[in-house]
PDB file of C-alpha atoms in Angstrom:
ATOM      1  CA  UNK A   1       0.000   0.000   0.000  1.00  0.00           C
ATOM      2  CA  UNK A   2       2.832   2.369   0.824  1.00  0.00           C
ATOM      3  CA  UNK A   3       4.426   1.946  -2.620  1.00  0.00           C
ATOM      4  CA  UNK A   4       1.101   2.630  -4.351  1.00  0.00           C
ATOM      5  CA  UNK A   5       0.671   5.892  -2.425  1.00  0.00           C
ATOM      6  CA  UNK A   6       4.193   6.984  -3.259  1.00  0.00           C
ATOM      7  CA  UNK A   7       3.716   6.131  -6.937  1.00  0.00           C
ATOM      8  CA  UNK A   8       0.447   8.091  -7.096  1.00  0.00           C
ATOM      9  CA  UNK A   9       2.146  11.065  -5.476  1.00  0.00           C
ATOM     10  CA  UNK A  10       4.806  11.028  -8.164  1.00  0.00           C
ATOM     11  CA  UNK A  11       7.462   9.357  -6.022  1.00  0.00           C
ATOM     12  CA  UNK A  12       9.276   6.173  -7.009  1.00  0.00           C
ATOM     13  CA  UNK A  13       8.510   2.830  -5.489  1.00  0.00           C
ATOM     14  CA  UNK A  14      11.376   0.563  -4.497  1.00  0.00           C
ATOM     15  CA  UNK A  15      10.989  -1.196  -7.871  1.00  0.00           C
ATOM     16  CA  UNK A  16      11.441   2.080  -9.785  1.00  0.00           C
ATOM     17  CA  UNK A  17      14.800   3.102  -8.333  1.00  0.00           C
ATOM     18  CA  UNK A  18      17.957   3.187 -10.410  1.00  0.00           C
ATOM     19  CA  UNK A  19      21.345   1.926  -9.187  1.00  0.00           C
ATOM     20  CA  UNK A  20      22.779   3.925  -6.311  1.00  0.00           C
ATOM     21  CA  UNK A  21      26.137   4.414  -4.649  1.00  0.00           C
ATOM     22  CA  UNK A  22      26.974   3.006  -1.214  1.00  0.00           C
ATOM     23  CA  UNK A  23      25.665   6.240   0.309  1.00  0.00           C
ATOM     24  CA  UNK A  24      22.325   5.747  -1.451  1.00  0.00           C
ATOM     25  CA  UNK A  25      22.803   8.560  -3.988  1.00  0.00           C
ATOM     26  CA  UNK A  26      21.916   8.051  -7.626  1.00  0.00           C
ATOM     27  CA  UNK A  27      24.935   7.424  -9.802  1.00  0.00           C
ATOM     28  CA  UNK A  28      25.281  10.246 -12.320  1.00  0.00           C
ATOM     29  CA  UNK A  29      27.994  11.466 -14.612  1.00  0.00           C
ATOM     30  CA  UNK A  30      28.956  15.041 -13.745  1.00  0.00           C
ATOM     31  CA  UNK A  31      28.058  17.677 -16.301  1.00  0.00           C
ATOM     32  CA  UNK A  32      30.934  19.855 -17.386  1.00  0.00           C
ATOM     33  CA  UNK A  33      30.445  23.563 -16.882  1.00  0.00           C
ATOM     34  CA  UNK A  34      30.736  25.909 -19.822  1.00  0.00           C
ATOM     35  CA  UNK A  35      30.509  29.666 -19.639  1.00  0.00           C
ATOM     36  CA  UNK A  36      28.019  31.683 -21.676  1.00  0.00           C
ATOM     37  CA  UNK A  37      27.864  35.350 -20.730  1.00  0.00           C
ATOM     38  CA  UNK A  38      29.105  34.441 -17.263  1.00  0.00           C
ATOM     39  CA  UNK A  39      26.396  31.831 -16.668  1.00  0.00           C
ATOM     40  CA  UNK A  40      25.911  28.164 -17.410  1.00  0.00           C
ATOM     41  CA  UNK A  41      24.998  27.396 -21.004  1.00  0.00           C
ATOM     42  CA  UNK A  42      23.453  24.112 -19.850  1.00  0.00           C
ATOM     43  CA  UNK A  43      21.820  23.293 -16.552  1.00  0.00           C
ATOM     44  CA  UNK A  44      24.138  22.094 -13.834  1.00  0.00           C
ATOM     45  CA  UNK A  45      23.082  18.574 -12.792  1.00  0.00           C
ATOM     46  CA  UNK A  46      23.145  17.620  -9.112  1.00  0.00           C
ATOM     47  CA  UNK A  47      22.057  14.372  -7.490  1.00  0.00           C
ATOM     48  CA  UNK A  48      23.415  14.726  -3.976  1.00  0.00           C
ATOM     49  CA  UNK A  49      21.832  16.837  -1.259  1.00  0.00           C
ATOM     50  CA  UNK A  50      25.132  18.470  -0.260  1.00  0.00           C
ATOM     51  CA  UNK A  51      25.687  19.596  -3.872  1.00  0.00           C
ATOM     52  CA  UNK A  52      22.158  21.023  -4.012  1.00  0.00           C
ATOM     53  CA  UNK A  53      22.745  22.966  -0.805  1.00  0.00           C
ATOM     54  CA  UNK A  54      26.037  24.379  -2.123  1.00  0.00           C
ATOM     55  CA  UNK A  55      24.841  25.187  -5.659  1.00  0.00           C
ATOM     56  CA  UNK A  56      21.333  26.462  -4.874  1.00  0.00           C
ATOM     57  CA  UNK A  57      20.709  27.240  -1.211  1.00  0.00           C
ATOM     58  CA  UNK A  58      24.079  28.930  -0.661  1.00  0.00           C
ATOM     59  CA  UNK A  59      24.045  30.806  -3.969  1.00  0.00           C
ATOM     60  CA  UNK A  60      23.466  34.550  -4.185  1.00  0.00           C
ATOM     61  CA  UNK A  61      22.262  34.159  -7.788  1.00  0.00           C
ATOM     62  CA  UNK A  62      18.695  33.691  -8.978  1.00  0.00           C
ATOM     63  CA  UNK A  63      18.460  30.018  -9.901  1.00  0.00           C
ATOM     64  CA  UNK A  64      15.743  28.032 -11.660  1.00  0.00           C
ATOM     65  CA  UNK A  65      15.712  24.441 -10.417  1.00  0.00           C
ATOM     66  CA  UNK A  66      14.024  21.555 -12.187  1.00  0.00           C
ATOM     67  CA  UNK A  67      13.332  18.817  -9.644  1.00  0.00           C
ATOM     68  CA  UNK A  68      13.396  15.637 -11.695  1.00  0.00           C
ATOM     69  CA  UNK A  69      13.988  11.892 -11.662  1.00  0.00           C
ATOM     70  CA  UNK A  70      15.520   9.519 -14.176  1.00  0.00           C
ATOM     71  CA  UNK A  71      12.477   7.206 -14.134  1.00  0.00           C
ATOM     72  CA  UNK A  72       9.787   9.839 -14.906  1.00  0.00           C
ATOM     73  CA  UNK A  73       8.623   9.849 -18.557  1.00  0.00           C
ATOM     74  CA  UNK A  74       7.317  13.425 -18.262  1.00  0.00           C
ATOM     75  CA  UNK A  75      10.705  14.574 -16.936  1.00  0.00           C
ATOM     76  CA  UNK A  76      12.483  12.934 -19.861  1.00  0.00           C
ATOM     77  CA  UNK A  77      10.094  14.632 -22.282  1.00  0.00           C
ATOM     78  CA  UNK A  78      10.483  18.038 -20.583  1.00  0.00           C
ATOM     79  CA  UNK A  79      14.275  17.929 -20.135  1.00  0.00           C
ATOM     80  CA  UNK A  80      15.161  19.038 -23.727  1.00  0.00           C
ATOM     81  CA  UNK A  81      12.867  22.065 -23.371  1.00  0.00           C
ATOM     82  CA  UNK A  82      14.519  22.971 -20.068  1.00  0.00           C
ATOM     83  CA  UNK A  83      18.022  22.572 -21.545  1.00  0.00           C
ATOM     84  CA  UNK A  84      17.065  24.681 -24.580  1.00  0.00           C
ATOM     85  CA  UNK A  85      15.609  27.441 -22.395  1.00  0.00           C
ATOM     86  CA  UNK A  86      18.764  27.411 -20.278  1.00  0.00           C
ATOM     87  CA  UNK A  87      20.962  27.786 -23.354  1.00  0.00           C
ATOM     88  CA  UNK A  88      18.985  30.834 -24.538  1.00  0.00           C
ATOM     89  CA  UNK A  89      18.886  32.635 -21.197  1.00  0.00           C
ATOM     90  CA  UNK A  90      21.321  34.253 -18.790  1.00  0.00           C
ATOM     91  CA  UNK A  91      19.372  32.703 -15.913  1.00  0.00           C
ATOM     92  CA  UNK A  92      21.288  30.135 -13.863  1.00  0.00           C
ATOM     93  CA  UNK A  93      19.657  26.679 -14.074  1.00  0.00           C
ATOM     94  CA  UNK A  94      20.053  23.466 -12.101  1.00  0.00           C
ATOM     95  CA  UNK A  95      18.578  20.012 -12.623  1.00  0.00           C
ATOM     96  CA  UNK A  96      18.167  18.367  -9.215  1.00  0.00           C
ATOM     97  CA  UNK A  97      17.777  14.592  -9.482  1.00  0.00           C
ATOM     98  CA  UNK A  98      15.776  13.272  -6.519  1.00  0.00           C
ATOM     99  CA  UNK A  99      15.513   9.631  -7.608  1.00  0.00           C
ATOM    100  CA  UNK A 100      15.649   8.215  -4.094  1.00  0.00           C
ATOM    101  CA  UNK A 101      12.275   8.756  -2.395  1.00  0.00           C
ATOM    102  CA  UNK A 102      14.102   9.086   0.928  1.00  0.00           C
ATOM    103  CA  UNK A 103      15.867  12.205  -0.387  1.00  0.00           C
ATOM    104  CA  UNK A 104      14.950  15.020   2.062  1.00  0.00           C
ATOM    105  CA  UNK A 105      14.411  17.511  -0.782  1.00  0.00           C
ATOM    106  CA  UNK A 106      11.045  15.834  -1.569  1.00  0.00           C
ATOM    107  CA  UNK A 107       9.678  17.016   1.770  1.00  0.00           C
ATOM    108  CA  UNK A 108      11.698  20.207   2.265  1.00  0.00           C
ATOM    109  CA  UNK A 109      10.340  21.705  -0.953  1.00  0.00           C
ATOM    110  CA  UNK A 110       6.970  19.901  -0.939  1.00  0.00           C
ATOM    111  CA  UNK A 111       7.618  18.108  -4.227  1.00  0.00           C
ATOM    112  CA  UNK A 112       4.593  15.920  -4.918  1.00  0.00           C
ATOM    113  CA  UNK A 113       4.955  15.525  -8.685  1.00  0.00           C
ATOM    114  CA  UNK A 114       7.979  15.682 -10.961  1.00  0.00           C
ATOM    115  CA  UNK A 115       8.989  17.604 -12.904  1.00  0.00           C
ATOM    116  CA  UNK A 116       8.562  20.675 -10.714  1.00  0.00           C
ATOM    117  CA  UNK A 117      10.241  24.021 -11.366  1.00  0.00           C
ATOM    118  CA  UNK A 118      11.246  26.260  -8.457  1.00  0.00           C
ATOM    119  CA  UNK A 119      12.822  29.706  -8.693  1.00  0.00           C
ATOM    120  CA  UNK A 120      15.300  30.426  -5.901  1.00  0.00           C
ATOM    121  CA  UNK A 121      16.426  33.947  -5.003  1.00  0.00           C
ATOM    122  CA  UNK A 122      19.394  34.130  -2.624  1.00  0.00           C
ATOM    123  CA  UNK A 123      18.885  30.456  -1.777  1.00  0.00           C
ATOM    124  CA  UNK A 124      15.185  30.758  -0.896  1.00  0.00           C
ATOM    125  CA  UNK A 125      12.257  29.534  -3.030  1.00  0.00           C
ATOM    126  CA  UNK A 126      10.203  32.492  -4.304  1.00  0.00           C
ATOM    127  CA  UNK A 127       8.104  31.013  -7.137  1.00  0.00           C
ATOM    128  CA  UNK A 128       7.232  27.576  -8.469  1.00  0.00           C
ATOM    129  CA  UNK A 129       5.438  25.702 -11.227  1.00  0.00           C
ATOM    130  CA  UNK A 130       4.345  22.239 -10.133  1.00  0.00           C
ATOM    131  CA  UNK A 131       4.061  19.423 -12.619  1.00  0.00           C
ATOM    132  CA  UNK A 132       0.597  18.018 -13.224  1.00  0.00           C
ATOM    133  CA  UNK A 133       0.194  14.319 -12.417  1.00  0.00           C
ATOM    134  CA  UNK A 134      -0.133  12.449 -15.701  1.00  0.00           C
ATOM    135  CA  UNK A 135       0.892  15.490 -17.797  1.00  0.00           C
ATOM    136  CA  UNK A 136       4.086  17.010 -16.444  1.00  0.00           C
ATOM    137  CA  UNK A 137       5.018  20.542 -17.549  1.00  0.00           C
ATOM    138  CA  UNK A 138       5.105  22.377 -20.861  1.00  0.00           C
ATOM    139  CA  UNK A 139       7.111  25.062 -22.618  1.00  0.00           C
ATOM    140  CA  UNK A 140       4.851  27.795 -21.238  1.00  0.00           C
ATOM    141  CA  UNK A 141       5.841  26.763 -17.696  1.00  0.00           C
ATOM    142  CA  UNK A 142       9.561  27.161 -18.335  1.00  0.00           C
ATOM    143  CA  UNK A 143       8.960  30.464 -20.157  1.00  0.00           C
ATOM    144  CA  UNK A 144       6.968  31.826 -17.208  1.00  0.00           C
ATOM    145  CA  UNK A 145       9.580  30.947 -14.611  1.00  0.00           C
ATOM    146  CA  UNK A 146      12.580  32.075 -16.716  1.00  0.00           C
ATOM    147  CA  UNK A 147      10.838  35.405 -17.436  1.00  0.00           C
ATOM    148  CA  UNK A 148      10.208  35.864 -13.725  1.00  0.00           C
ATOM    149  CA  UNK A 149      13.840  35.025 -12.922  1.00  0.00           C
ATOM    150  CA  UNK A 150      15.062  37.487 -15.563  1.00  0.00           C
ATOM    151  CA  UNK A 151      12.807  40.141 -14.006  1.00  0.00           C
ATOM    152  CA  UNK A 152      14.374  39.538 -10.595  1.00  0.00           C
ATOM    153  CA  UNK A 153      17.852  39.841 -12.078  1.00  0.00           C
ATOM    154  CA  UNK A 154      17.099  43.272 -13.560  1.00  0.00           C
ATOM    155  CA  UNK A 155      15.257  44.584 -10.493  1.00  0.00           C
TER     156      UNK A 155
END
């Protein structure tokens, strides 16, 4: 019953998890950084909580975070749109992989469905677009949050 509830809420069941390290973190190849007008030209990918805290919560920059998982079909469909938007914008972007349902970021940021976009300003969430269960997010969602982030940067 517990796995069914988690699956309905957008969280993985124990059967849905991908291979993890000894510490229980999803195994992921690091994404190389490349500068574009002083920002990332592609989203920075993080899969460990300590990296998320350093790159997002401790950052003074406005940052758009896509909370995602490797097993979500809507996340996989939305990822190219997010990457494209990141490459066309000066807004800092991060893809936070929360594959392990025991990851504390699920609860800290009230993530019920992935993908979910959250705009952080000085390490604090200020705006969000939650994915819709069974539909995910669309291009209009990323445009809305990137426009808002760009507005904060010029204010």
